[in-house]
């Protein structure tokens, strides 16, 4: 699993995108559903759209399917401008959010519907439909009508119907929302399997971020008709570009403060060589910017580091987490590297040390975002880069983990998640305890908006 | 007990307004014609005791029904009514479906208005509207005047007192009964079904035949019965707009009853008509039930 060749066509300049949105705007009357959206989606991607209700996910899908035309801008699929191509002339199938099953046809005929519109032979159709029925575990219901099956079964019929024609591009609008957890996980893996076998490109809308994280090659977080961030699931989780994304994906603690350059012995010398080093890399353009080029960073980490060793400058954005990092409780060390940012946020607490903070952010009002599972809590003051004192207000027991709601001095609430390694009765932290919340200097990120 | 009362209400209604009149008509159809008031015998005289009742039942027979088979006027009238009802139903469907379809496709804010326009004719008496058609279709009527004025014809067309006028009258009168059930099924139809059909490779036309028509089937069937059933026994339209050659069972019934004062034969005609209509009525009920199941 770990050593598969990396699938990152979006980082490959020679790769041609399958779908291109170019400055697409969609208005319904005065209402702007999609706002000047430009986005590439590549072949064989599993592209997940995430966002609050009404942010324009379905509208984006409907434009891809050909049911809405953009008010302005162009959408092209495989290089062809799609604006005047009707839905039945597109090699695209869509699974509708409302399922849109044909009520007068049996489940079997619903699934066969698309195949019957082609010149496929009768027995080939039969074989394909049976394959789909088996895949979605609907064999028993083949002869029933849609109103005679349950909601989850209907959803599976809709899925089977859209899969039957094995389209080049499959649009799934909340395909698994009505399924129970077990069946949903099975179907997710089934989808990934189908995608691997057929090379179909998937665009999927989901409200379930766990699902997006599991299946997607990239996740797009949308808000009010715009895409706020597009990145791989781990990058979007570990390095959100805004508090909106950080808050939308998973749980997060947000602390507002003012950035200050960290007092370090030799800050100037530390930063100079790094900016000089950058132009040496042919992939990195040399326009000045607050953060190093992502591609350069990636090249360094994946290709150059075994040869020339780890970068010695502080990492400015978090790298994707290793498997060990994801499972282990954060290790707290006092071994704080030089540089970075200290965030002044309260007069009752020390500044938060963020050694991966960008020094160019000095003096700005920033928000520090840290995931609950990156926090450690203890009764005694630990030896950590950051340790904040507070009182346990509430403990939510979630089985494998517990979430501690800690009120820091001054009123800031913090959520910390700890694995329940011990039995409930054996744990020593309870309500009203005074505790120390600690985290490393690289556990969180500083966000400008 | 309350439950029972609730169920009993419709049955009592049916008993009072359908079964009792039916039995009375049935009884008359089994009687003989007589010069009396009312013009048939025997009459049930309950004061005569048990003997009177038994002699009353002995006097009843199926003579009138036998008479209906002996004269070919009657079965020809039934057949001709059937033909006219069938053709009218098809015509009403051909005209009504596109109207219902465009109503269902119209912008939602227009639909109540359009629906109102369909129902509007009911606000005037049916008889007045049929008389209005006489004014339109007669030789000096509005239609002929208009056609002469445009120069399309040089001689006035004879429409009134022909079968054509009967068809026009029937289709005009019963069109709303065709439009409304079809509209109600089409309006309920989810547009995303058509989108799904197109998505799966249908053209607009084939999506219409494969999705829209099958889904409005119950509406089509209901509309057809609602036109066919009353048309079969229609009397006013053929007698006002039709000519002497227009043969319909409703007209025959009227003539037997009022012109010949032969109540027993008229009753027999009515009973047969009712028996013929029971089949389509049962089919209609089945269709309604099926639709309810589909929705439930
Ligand atoms: N035909 C339409 N006419 C007017 N407004 C529309 C139309 N279709 C969508 N909208 C509006 O556009 C916005 C985006 O709708 P869309 O269906 O894309 O949301 P969504 O992201 O799919 O939401 P959900 O997660 O609830 O499905 C919504 O505010 C919706 O009200
Ligand atoms: Mg939606």
XYZ file of C-alpha atoms and ligand atoms in Angstrom:
777
model
C 0.000 0.000 0.000
C 2.616 2.474 1.075
C 4.906 1.993 -1.906
C 2.389 2.267 -4.737
C 3.454 4.689 -7.434
C 2.083 8.061 -6.495
C -1.061 9.124 -8.298
C -0.788 12.881 -8.505
C -1.617 13.984 -12.047
C -2.400 17.467 -10.782
C 1.287 17.910 -10.001
C 2.344 16.789 -13.446
C 2.400 19.692 -15.918
C 2.320 17.323 -18.912
C -0.917 15.687 -17.803
C -4.072 16.887 -19.581
C -7.097 17.329 -17.363
C -10.226 15.353 -18.245
C -12.580 18.025 -16.985
C -11.867 21.708 -17.085
C -14.030 24.351 -15.502
C -12.932 27.726 -16.814
C -14.363 30.759 -15.053
C -17.712 29.058 -14.762
C -20.496 31.096 -13.228
C -24.035 29.855 -12.797
C -26.841 32.185 -11.825
C -30.422 31.343 -10.974
C -32.051 34.718 -11.414
C -30.083 36.998 -9.107
C -28.728 34.146 -7.073
C -25.166 33.085 -7.834
C -24.974 29.335 -7.336
C -21.472 28.906 -8.795
C -19.126 31.849 -8.637
C -16.351 32.124 -11.226
C -15.108 28.603 -10.691
C -11.942 27.330 -12.336
C -10.924 23.775 -11.623
C -9.241 20.870 -13.347
C -10.142 17.275 -12.692
C -7.921 14.541 -14.073
C -8.617 11.177 -15.567
C -9.013 8.342 -13.056
C -9.407 10.766 -10.219
C -11.793 10.233 -7.380
C -12.752 13.823 -6.859
C -14.861 14.559 -3.802
C -16.957 17.683 -3.356
C -17.558 18.626 0.227
C -19.438 21.591 1.535
C -22.465 22.770 3.463
C -25.960 22.355 2.087
C -26.746 24.762 -0.720
C -23.125 25.591 -1.574
C -23.507 24.482 -5.181
C -22.302 20.888 -5.262
C -25.313 19.501 -7.099
C -25.264 22.477 -9.459
C -21.675 21.678 -10.388
C -22.607 18.061 -11.055
C -25.651 19.025 -13.089
C -23.529 21.227 -15.278
C -21.189 18.297 -15.871
C -24.131 16.065 -16.696
C -25.542 18.628 -19.092
C -28.713 19.506 -17.196
C -27.700 23.089 -16.564
C -25.716 25.342 -18.818
C -23.235 27.751 -17.266
C -24.316 31.393 -17.332
C -20.764 32.198 -18.367
C -17.499 30.350 -18.729
C -16.845 26.980 -20.302
C -16.767 23.405 -19.175
C -14.802 21.002 -21.303
C -14.553 17.258 -21.037
C -11.591 15.570 -22.715
C -10.741 18.845 -24.380
C -14.173 19.265 -25.982
C -16.315 22.259 -25.083
C -19.489 20.790 -23.597
C -21.721 23.814 -23.480
C -23.968 22.688 -26.341
C -23.809 18.935 -25.893
C -27.083 17.409 -24.605
C -26.965 14.898 -21.738
C -27.661 11.880 -23.944
C -24.614 12.687 -26.083
C -22.205 12.777 -23.155
C -20.182 9.788 -21.983
C -21.213 10.788 -18.494
C -23.627 9.090 -16.150
C -25.077 10.653 -13.081
C -26.538 9.227 -9.966
C -29.208 11.649 -8.896
C -29.492 12.906 -5.356
C -33.210 12.040 -5.508
C -32.356 8.670 -7.173
C -34.863 9.348 -9.993
C -35.789 5.684 -10.351
C -38.442 4.944 -12.955
C -41.456 3.958 -10.834
C -43.171 1.958 -13.583
C -40.173 -0.287 -14.244
C -38.841 -3.151 -12.156
C -35.447 -2.870 -10.485
C -34.069 -5.078 -13.232
C -35.471 -2.870 -15.976
C -34.289 0.260 -14.218
C -30.729 -1.024 -14.287
C -31.087 -2.272 -17.854
C -32.569 1.010 -19.067
C -29.331 2.645 -20.153
C -28.020 -0.559 -21.726
C -31.178 -1.001 -23.783
C -30.552 2.379 -25.377
C -27.333 1.032 -26.860
C -26.972 -1.702 -29.467
C -25.803 -4.194 -26.866
C -26.989 -7.779 -27.354
C -29.841 -9.048 -25.171
C -27.843 -11.681 -23.298
C -24.959 -9.268 -22.796
C -27.413 -6.841 -21.208
C -28.755 -9.609 -19.019
C -25.267 -10.545 -17.890
C -24.361 -6.957 -17.137
C -27.554 -6.294 -15.182
C -27.040 -9.437 -13.124
C -23.498 -8.367 -12.419
C -24.766 -5.007 -11.183
C -27.482 -6.663 -9.092
C -24.878 -8.833 -7.476
C -22.541 -5.940 -6.845
C -25.224 -3.970 -5.058
C -26.709 -7.089 -3.426
C -30.090 -6.575 -4.980
C -30.556 -9.967 -6.647
C -33.574 -10.745 -4.504
C -35.337 -7.558 -5.514
C -34.808 -7.695 -9.280
C -38.482 -8.085 -10.078
C -39.835 -5.571 -7.586
C -40.885 -2.049 -8.372
C -39.036 0.877 -6.777
C -41.913 1.605 -4.377
C -41.638 -1.905 -2.998
C -38.101 -1.584 -1.636
C -36.466 0.384 1.162
C -34.706 3.730 0.893
C -31.237 2.239 1.114
C -32.122 -0.352 -1.505
C -33.371 2.392 -3.805
C -30.103 4.190 -3.401
C -28.280 1.046 -4.438
C -30.496 0.689 -7.493
C -29.663 4.252 -8.488
C -25.992 3.464 -8.035
C -26.243 0.251 -10.049
C -28.121 2.019 -12.831
C -25.468 4.709 -13.162
C -22.653 2.159 -13.057
C -24.224 -0.204 -15.587
C -23.053 1.648 -18.682
C -19.481 1.856 -17.356
C -19.160 5.517 -18.330
C -15.890 7.401 -18.615
C -17.085 9.856 -16.035
C -19.416 9.014 -13.229
C -21.125 11.675 -11.168
C -22.391 10.497 -7.810
C -24.521 12.897 -5.820
C -24.466 11.634 -2.241
C -24.439 8.028 -3.356
C -24.219 6.341 0.016
C -26.038 8.637 2.422
C -28.911 6.251 3.157
C -26.804 3.167 3.767
C -25.836 1.797 7.137
C -22.218 2.064 8.148
C -21.212 -1.451 7.242
C -22.821 -1.426 3.824
C -21.489 2.048 3.195
C -17.932 0.977 3.893
C -18.343 -2.081 1.703
C -19.749 0.035 -1.096
C -16.966 2.582 -0.716
C -14.385 -0.115 -1.226
C -16.484 -1.492 -4.052
C -16.436 1.926 -5.695
C -12.695 2.225 -5.304
C -12.369 -1.256 -6.718
C -14.563 -0.397 -9.700
C -12.541 2.703 -10.236
C -9.310 0.775 -10.180
C -10.619 -1.854 -12.591
C -12.382 0.391 -15.058
C -10.357 3.559 -14.776
C -13.553 5.530 -14.508
C -13.243 9.066 -13.252
C -15.503 9.745 -10.302
C -16.837 13.013 -9.062
C -18.637 12.402 -5.833
C -20.652 14.648 -3.553
C -20.715 13.666 0.050
C -21.609 15.097 3.413
C -19.542 12.481 5.139
C -15.953 13.637 5.463
C -14.796 10.245 6.555
C -16.105 8.968 3.240
C -14.326 11.736 1.350
C -11.147 10.908 3.199
C -11.464 7.212 2.440
C -12.240 7.277 -1.242
C -11.022 10.552 -2.671
C -7.818 11.268 -4.495
C -8.538 14.929 -3.918
C -11.116 16.743 -1.860
C -12.587 20.100 -2.778
C -14.143 22.073 0.034
C -16.783 24.459 -1.248
C -18.609 27.407 0.213
C -21.167 29.657 -1.443
C -20.368 28.637 -4.986
C -16.606 28.760 -4.637
C -13.988 26.134 -4.066
C -12.057 27.182 -0.978
C -9.379 24.512 -1.113
C -8.543 21.510 -3.232
C -6.011 19.070 -1.894
C -5.388 15.451 -1.071
C -7.359 14.252 1.955
C -4.326 14.266 4.238
C -3.170 17.684 3.116
C -6.615 19.147 3.581
C -6.747 17.690 7.058
C -3.230 18.532 8.137
C -2.732 21.769 6.265
C -6.035 23.534 5.737
C -5.619 26.892 4.053
C -8.258 28.656 6.101
C -10.159 28.397 9.338
C -13.244 27.618 7.236
C -11.677 24.454 5.849
C -10.100 23.526 9.165
C -13.452 23.874 10.868
C -15.401 22.111 8.130
C -13.168 19.062 7.986
C -13.087 17.390 11.330
C -12.871 18.913 14.758
C -10.497 21.755 15.412
C -9.514 24.171 18.161
C -9.102 27.732 16.977
C -7.145 30.307 18.953
C -6.906 33.880 17.720
C -3.811 35.919 18.403
C -1.050 38.119 17.070
C 2.052 36.677 15.485
C 5.455 37.667 16.667
C 8.801 36.611 15.330
C 10.318 34.152 17.701
C 13.334 35.364 19.578
C 16.082 33.148 18.332
C 19.831 33.439 18.416
C 20.494 33.731 14.684
C 17.279 34.292 12.801
C 18.729 36.186 9.820
C 21.367 33.657 8.866
C 18.916 30.845 9.234
C 16.550 32.154 6.651
C 18.942 33.538 4.068
C 20.351 30.288 2.696
C 16.927 28.815 2.217
C 15.796 31.577 -0.103
C 19.044 31.292 -2.024
C 18.659 27.578 -2.364
C 15.267 27.716 -3.954
C 16.133 28.976 -7.499
C 18.582 26.133 -7.867
C 15.654 23.792 -8.288
C 14.389 23.966 -11.874
C 10.784 23.337 -10.865
C 10.682 26.242 -8.478
C 10.088 29.625 -10.017
C 11.868 32.397 -8.221
C 9.126 34.934 -7.689
C 9.145 35.897 -4.034
C 6.301 34.378 -2.060
C 5.579 33.817 1.596
C 5.693 30.036 1.317
C 7.907 27.685 -0.644
C 6.467 26.164 -3.766
C 4.535 23.041 -2.948
C 6.054 21.117 -5.811
C 9.552 22.045 -4.698
C 8.758 20.999 -1.208
C 7.404 17.723 -2.415
C 10.389 17.083 -4.655
C 12.709 17.815 -1.821
C 10.947 15.564 0.615
C 10.339 12.639 -1.710
C 13.301 12.731 -4.067
C 16.145 14.811 -2.760
C 16.030 14.127 0.941
C 17.410 10.550 0.757
C 20.378 11.925 -1.182
C 21.132 15.251 0.425
C 19.416 14.777 3.749
C 16.480 16.457 5.452
C 15.849 20.117 4.945
C 17.414 21.986 7.779
C 15.124 24.996 7.645
C 11.896 24.773 9.555
C 9.098 23.186 7.577
C 6.551 25.808 6.789
C 3.631 23.606 5.994
C 3.009 20.291 7.556
C 3.961 17.305 5.444
C 1.358 14.587 5.088
C 1.402 12.501 8.242
C 3.061 9.149 8.353
C 1.050 6.188 9.485
C 2.881 6.172 12.770
C 2.108 9.810 13.329
C -1.569 9.241 12.723
C -1.915 6.500 15.273
C 0.524 7.527 17.960
C -0.384 10.089 20.581
C 1.577 13.224 19.963
C 4.978 13.116 21.500
C 5.768 16.079 23.604
C 9.358 17.255 23.623
C 11.061 20.336 24.823
C 13.474 20.156 21.955
C 12.188 23.259 20.170
C 13.973 24.194 16.992
C 14.894 27.767 16.287
C 12.750 30.171 14.277
C 9.089 30.249 13.566
C 6.373 32.283 15.160
C 5.145 32.847 18.650
C 1.465 33.645 18.883
C 0.477 36.074 21.608
C -3.119 35.360 22.408
C -3.751 35.887 26.075
C -2.078 37.707 28.939
C -2.718 34.774 31.219
C -0.898 32.233 29.097
C 2.481 32.030 27.475
C 2.631 32.622 23.724
C 2.040 29.559 21.571
C 5.215 28.478 19.874
C 4.719 27.481 16.283
C 8.106 26.661 14.881
C 6.622 25.858 11.479
C 4.989 29.308 11.347
C 6.010 31.495 8.466
C 8.237 34.329 9.597
C 6.743 36.605 6.988
C 3.552 36.541 9.028
C 5.201 38.560 11.777
C 2.812 41.078 13.309
C -0.315 39.730 11.634
C -3.522 38.737 13.370
C -3.646 34.969 12.898
C -5.646 31.994 14.011
C -3.910 28.981 15.410
C -5.661 25.735 14.459
C -4.947 22.456 16.151
C -6.769 19.136 15.979
C -8.050 17.719 19.284
C -6.143 14.481 18.809
C -2.849 16.399 18.631
C -3.309 17.556 22.192
C -2.189 15.792 25.290
C -3.620 16.393 28.705
C -1.979 15.657 32.019
C -2.294 16.638 35.642
C 1.323 17.660 36.059
C 2.983 20.260 33.906
C 4.641 18.359 31.108
C 7.913 19.207 29.480
C 6.476 20.404 26.192
C 6.873 23.256 23.721
C 3.412 24.469 24.598
C 1.541 23.830 27.816
C -1.629 25.645 28.802
C -3.410 25.306 32.099
C -7.147 24.852 32.424
C -10.053 23.023 34.037
C -11.890 19.989 32.733
C -15.489 21.015 32.096
C -16.822 17.974 30.351
C -15.733 14.565 29.175
C -17.427 12.909 26.229
C -16.847 9.202 26.151
C -16.907 7.933 22.548
C -15.798 4.358 23.064
C -12.345 4.226 21.562
C -11.560 7.832 22.424
C -12.686 10.428 24.915
C -13.003 14.113 24.227
C -12.087 16.413 27.100
C -13.524 19.896 27.078
C -11.062 22.062 28.909
C -11.629 25.676 29.813
C -8.327 27.524 29.843
C -7.772 30.397 32.190
C -9.387 33.405 30.563
C -12.287 31.415 29.136
C -10.923 29.845 25.905
C -12.431 26.395 25.397
C -10.219 23.615 24.118
C -11.148 20.131 23.007
C -8.578 17.426 23.508
C -9.024 13.883 22.331
C -7.272 11.018 23.990
C -7.317 7.332 23.168
C -8.986 5.278 25.858
C -6.139 2.928 26.492
C -7.334 2.253 30.017
C -10.714 1.205 31.307
C -13.078 3.984 32.234
C -12.747 3.457 36.003
C -8.972 3.568 35.910
C -8.606 6.971 34.307
C -7.272 9.598 36.614
C -8.606 12.783 35.015
C -12.171 13.703 35.857
C -14.465 16.708 35.928
C -13.249 19.904 37.572
C -9.631 18.716 37.568
C -6.959 21.259 36.851
C -4.977 19.955 33.911
C -2.265 20.895 31.481
C -3.008 20.814 27.808
C 0.181 20.384 25.861
C 1.255 20.076 22.264
C 4.399 20.195 20.191
C 5.654 23.209 18.316
C 4.645 21.665 14.972
C 1.288 20.128 15.919
C -0.869 22.979 14.636
C -0.979 25.493 11.837
C -1.321 29.253 11.672
C -4.041 30.500 9.359
C -4.536 33.974 7.990
C -8.253 33.749 7.197
C -69.344 0.909 16.843
C -68.201 4.277 15.497
C -66.085 2.468 12.987
C -69.077 0.526 11.857
C -71.105 3.715 11.521
C -68.381 5.273 9.404
C -68.345 2.309 7.054
C -72.123 2.197 6.974
C -72.520 5.762 5.710
C -71.260 5.186 2.153
C -73.167 1.928 1.943
C -76.400 3.575 3.035
C -75.762 6.246 0.456
C -75.256 3.621 -2.216
C -78.344 1.742 -1.093
C -80.601 4.796 -1.141
C -79.369 6.392 -4.322
C -78.317 3.460 -6.422
C -79.664 0.120 -5.338
C -83.262 1.177 -4.554
C -83.740 3.093 -7.825
C -82.106 0.206 -9.659
C -84.544 -2.269 -8.135
C -87.504 -0.037 -9.004
C -86.349 0.249 -12.613
C -85.674 -3.490 -12.666
C -89.196 -4.156 -11.432
C -90.728 -1.913 -14.098
C -88.661 -3.608 -16.790
C -90.270 -6.898 -15.816
C -93.820 -5.485 -15.962
C -96.211 -5.093 -18.885
C -97.306 -1.904 -20.584
C -100.784 -0.684 -19.626
C -103.040 2.277 -20.225
C -102.916 3.569 -16.709
C -101.094 5.913 -14.432
C -98.315 4.854 -14.047
C -98.437 3.109 -17.418
C -97.600 -0.459 -16.424
C -98.995 -3.436 -14.547
C -98.897 -5.184 -12.171
C -98.756 -2.828 -9.269
C -97.640 -3.982 -5.896
C -100.573 -3.691 -3.516
C -99.395 -4.505 -0.038
C -102.919 -4.152 1.448
C -103.880 -7.345 -0.379
C -101.742 -9.463 1.912
C -99.541 -12.422 1.023
C -101.673 -13.534 -1.963
C -101.345 -10.134 -3.602
C -97.551 -10.301 -3.258
C -97.251 -13.785 -4.781
C -99.588 -12.945 -7.668
C -97.553 -9.773 -8.208
C -94.328 -11.740 -8.587
C -96.056 -14.273 -10.840
C -97.041 -11.451 -13.203
C -93.410 -10.425 -13.726
C -91.592 -11.778 -16.780
C -88.723 -11.143 -19.191
C -90.959 -10.319 -22.161
C -89.487 -6.854 -22.614
C -85.941 -8.155 -22.801
C -87.015 -10.680 -25.407
C -88.619 -7.846 -27.289
C -85.304 -5.955 -27.352
C -83.659 -8.850 -29.178
C -86.479 -9.168 -31.700
C -86.173 -5.632 -33.023
C -82.750 -4.828 -34.522
C -83.223 -1.105 -33.754
C -82.034 -1.728 -30.220
C -78.813 -3.612 -30.757
C -77.977 -1.250 -33.624
C -78.493 1.670 -31.259
C -76.260 0.043 -28.646
C -73.597 -0.633 -31.237
C -73.798 2.845 -32.727
C -73.576 4.393 -29.235
C -70.566 2.249 -28.545
C -68.908 3.396 -31.762
C -69.650 7.064 -31.139
C -68.424 6.819 -27.529
C -65.241 5.073 -28.618
C -64.402 7.547 -31.376
C -65.205 10.492 -29.102
C -62.961 9.071 -26.401
C -60.056 8.706 -28.827
C -60.618 12.237 -30.141
C -60.807 13.640 -26.617
C -57.571 11.834 -25.744
C -55.778 13.151 -28.816
C -56.845 16.695 -28.013
C -56.740 16.451 -24.233
C -53.290 14.913 -23.783
C -51.321 17.739 -25.404
C -53.372 20.270 -23.440
C -52.753 18.439 -20.154
C -49.087 18.039 -21.054
C -48.515 21.696 -21.777
C -50.399 22.637 -18.624
C -48.144 20.390 -16.558
C -45.071 21.845 -18.237
C -46.183 25.430 -17.764
C -44.516 27.569 -15.116
C -45.938 26.653 -11.690
C -47.417 30.106 -11.159
C -49.518 29.690 -14.321
C -50.925 26.292 -13.523
C -53.813 27.355 -11.254
C -54.985 29.819 -13.914
C -54.836 27.233 -16.663
C -56.682 24.765 -14.465
C -59.344 27.388 -13.855
C -59.757 27.910 -17.585
C -60.354 24.191 -18.070
C -63.000 24.114 -15.363
C -64.567 27.460 -16.329
C -67.171 26.020 -18.789
C -68.770 24.137 -15.895
C -69.900 27.464 -14.519
C -72.495 27.685 -17.296
C -75.302 25.220 -17.716
C -74.475 22.303 -19.931
C -77.716 22.800 -21.913
C -76.925 26.423 -22.645
C -73.504 25.436 -23.931
C -74.999 22.809 -26.226
C -77.489 25.374 -27.534
C -74.571 27.729 -28.102
C -73.002 25.083 -30.316
C -76.223 24.993 -32.348
C -75.736 28.682 -32.927
C -72.160 28.146 -33.979
C -72.642 25.102 -36.220
C -75.906 25.917 -38.029
C -75.928 26.881 -41.703
C -76.175 30.572 -40.829
C -74.047 30.046 -37.726
C -70.859 31.761 -36.666
C -68.589 29.080 -38.078
C -70.097 29.167 -41.547
C -70.195 32.955 -41.547
C -66.541 33.026 -40.645
C -65.530 30.465 -43.270
C -67.566 32.294 -45.935
C -65.953 35.551 -44.906
C -62.439 34.140 -45.222
C -63.376 32.787 -48.640
C -62.409 29.229 -47.801
C -65.884 28.027 -48.809
C -68.521 29.451 -51.093
C -71.444 27.343 -49.859
C -72.270 26.999 -46.155
C -71.269 23.611 -44.715
C -73.952 21.423 -43.237
C -72.603 20.455 -39.854
C -75.543 20.765 -37.516
C -77.757 17.685 -37.349
C -74.965 15.372 -38.489
C -72.745 12.956 -36.607
C -69.912 15.476 -36.952
C -71.853 17.912 -34.791
C -72.438 15.122 -32.258
C -68.702 14.400 -32.081
C -67.902 18.084 -31.708
C -70.474 18.412 -28.935
C -69.329 15.325 -27.053
C -65.621 16.071 -27.305
C -66.238 19.667 -26.266
C -68.368 18.684 -23.291
C -66.221 15.876 -21.944
C -62.759 17.266 -22.703
C -62.203 18.530 -19.126
C -62.855 15.009 -17.843
C -60.000 13.848 -20.045
C -57.650 16.712 -19.265
C -57.955 16.742 -15.480
C -56.877 13.178 -14.617
C -54.064 13.245 -17.167
C -52.893 16.597 -15.866
C -52.905 15.345 -12.304
C -50.623 12.406 -13.146
C -48.314 14.499 -15.314
C -48.051 17.228 -12.740
C -46.944 14.773 -10.070
C -44.234 13.403 -12.313
C -40.719 14.203 -11.193
C -38.731 16.071 -13.859
C -35.569 14.356 -12.753
C -36.966 11.126 -14.238
C -36.728 12.646 -17.689
C -33.265 13.919 -16.897
C -32.279 10.447 -15.759
C -33.652 8.970 -18.986
C -31.687 11.479 -21.040
C -28.628 10.808 -18.931
C -28.939 7.122 -19.799
C -29.012 7.863 -23.510
C -32.636 8.665 -24.421
C -33.506 11.458 -26.770
C -36.260 13.835 -25.669
C -38.784 12.025 -27.866
C -37.955 8.541 -26.694
C -37.931 9.741 -23.086
C -41.493 10.950 -23.685
C -42.651 7.568 -24.947
C -40.663 5.501 -22.470
C -41.225 7.545 -19.327
C -43.902 10.202 -19.620
C -46.563 8.144 -21.361
C -46.254 5.036 -19.149
C -46.280 7.214 -16.049
C -49.441 9.007 -17.146
C -51.112 5.710 -18.035
C -53.430 5.721 -15.043
C -54.486 9.266 -15.905
C -55.114 8.281 -19.521
C -57.207 5.292 -18.487
C -59.189 7.308 -15.955
C -59.788 10.069 -18.503
C -60.921 7.592 -21.154
C -63.449 5.984 -18.837
C -64.693 9.331 -17.610
C -65.410 10.264 -21.225
C -66.558 6.873 -22.471
C -69.001 5.953 -19.703
C -71.272 9.027 -19.819
C -70.991 9.289 -23.606
C -72.375 5.791 -24.083
C -75.698 6.821 -22.550
C -75.598 10.397 -23.816
C -78.994 11.746 -24.809
C -78.979 15.568 -24.904
C -76.127 16.052 -27.350
C -77.328 13.621 -30.034
C -80.887 14.883 -29.829
C -79.930 18.558 -30.041
C -76.935 18.439 -32.373
C -77.486 15.123 -34.145
C -79.751 14.393 -37.070
C -82.355 11.759 -37.729
C -79.652 9.293 -38.751
C -77.806 9.663 -35.434
C -78.661 6.511 -33.580
C -77.809 6.443 -29.899
C -79.265 4.343 -27.152
C -79.909 7.363 -24.938
C -82.149 8.824 -27.607
C -83.982 5.519 -28.045
C -84.532 5.352 -24.326
C -85.987 8.854 -24.323
C -88.319 8.059 -27.174
C -89.543 4.841 -25.600
C -90.185 6.611 -22.366
C -91.784 9.885 -23.464
C -93.020 9.382 -27.018
C -94.222 5.771 -26.763
C -94.885 5.917 -23.032
C -93.578 2.348 -22.900
C -91.992 2.426 -19.463
C -91.299 -1.292 -19.224
C -89.331 -1.419 -22.513
C -87.525 1.827 -21.655
C -86.585 0.322 -18.296
C -85.315 -2.826 -20.001
C -83.165 -0.666 -22.293
C -81.797 1.162 -19.251
C -81.017 -2.072 -17.391
C -79.081 -3.481 -20.353
C -77.184 -0.202 -20.690
C -76.279 -0.367 -17.033
C -75.103 -3.966 -17.337
C -72.929 -3.012 -20.293
C -71.453 -0.130 -18.321
C -70.637 -2.234 -15.263
C -67.616 -3.712 -17.040
C -65.877 -0.398 -17.804
C -66.836 0.938 -14.371
C -65.161 -2.013 -12.664
C -62.096 -1.582 -14.865
C -62.044 2.096 -13.951
C -62.159 1.274 -10.240
C -59.307 -1.197 -10.677
C -57.238 1.472 -12.379
C -57.859 3.967 -9.593
C -56.869 1.424 -7.011
C -53.692 0.569 -8.853
C -52.744 4.200 -8.970
C -53.326 4.564 -5.250
C -51.076 1.574 -4.627
C -48.342 3.048 -6.804
C -48.431 6.207 -4.745
C -48.774 4.543 -1.360
N -33.285 25.642 -10.364
C -32.903 26.483 -9.391
N -33.459 27.694 -9.262
C -33.060 28.549 -8.290
N -32.122 28.280 -7.387
C -31.528 27.080 -7.455
C -31.884 26.124 -8.449
N -31.127 25.024 -8.273
C -30.340 25.287 -7.199
N -30.572 26.522 -6.717
C -29.882 27.150 -5.588
O -28.506 27.051 -5.811
C -27.830 26.755 -4.593
C -26.958 25.540 -4.778
O -27.795 24.421 -4.916
P -27.243 22.960 -4.980
O -28.378 22.066 -5.256
O -26.101 22.919 -5.928
O -26.734 22.753 -3.490
P -25.944 21.523 -2.876
O -24.573 21.999 -2.576
O -26.065 20.329 -3.742
O -26.718 21.309 -1.509
P -27.139 19.932 -0.778
O -25.931 19.487 -0.035
O -28.205 20.371 0.150
O -27.598 18.981 -1.802
C -28.894 26.584 -3.536
O -28.915 27.739 -2.730
C -30.171 26.427 -4.311
O -31.226 27.022 -3.611
Mg -27.126 18.565 -3.603
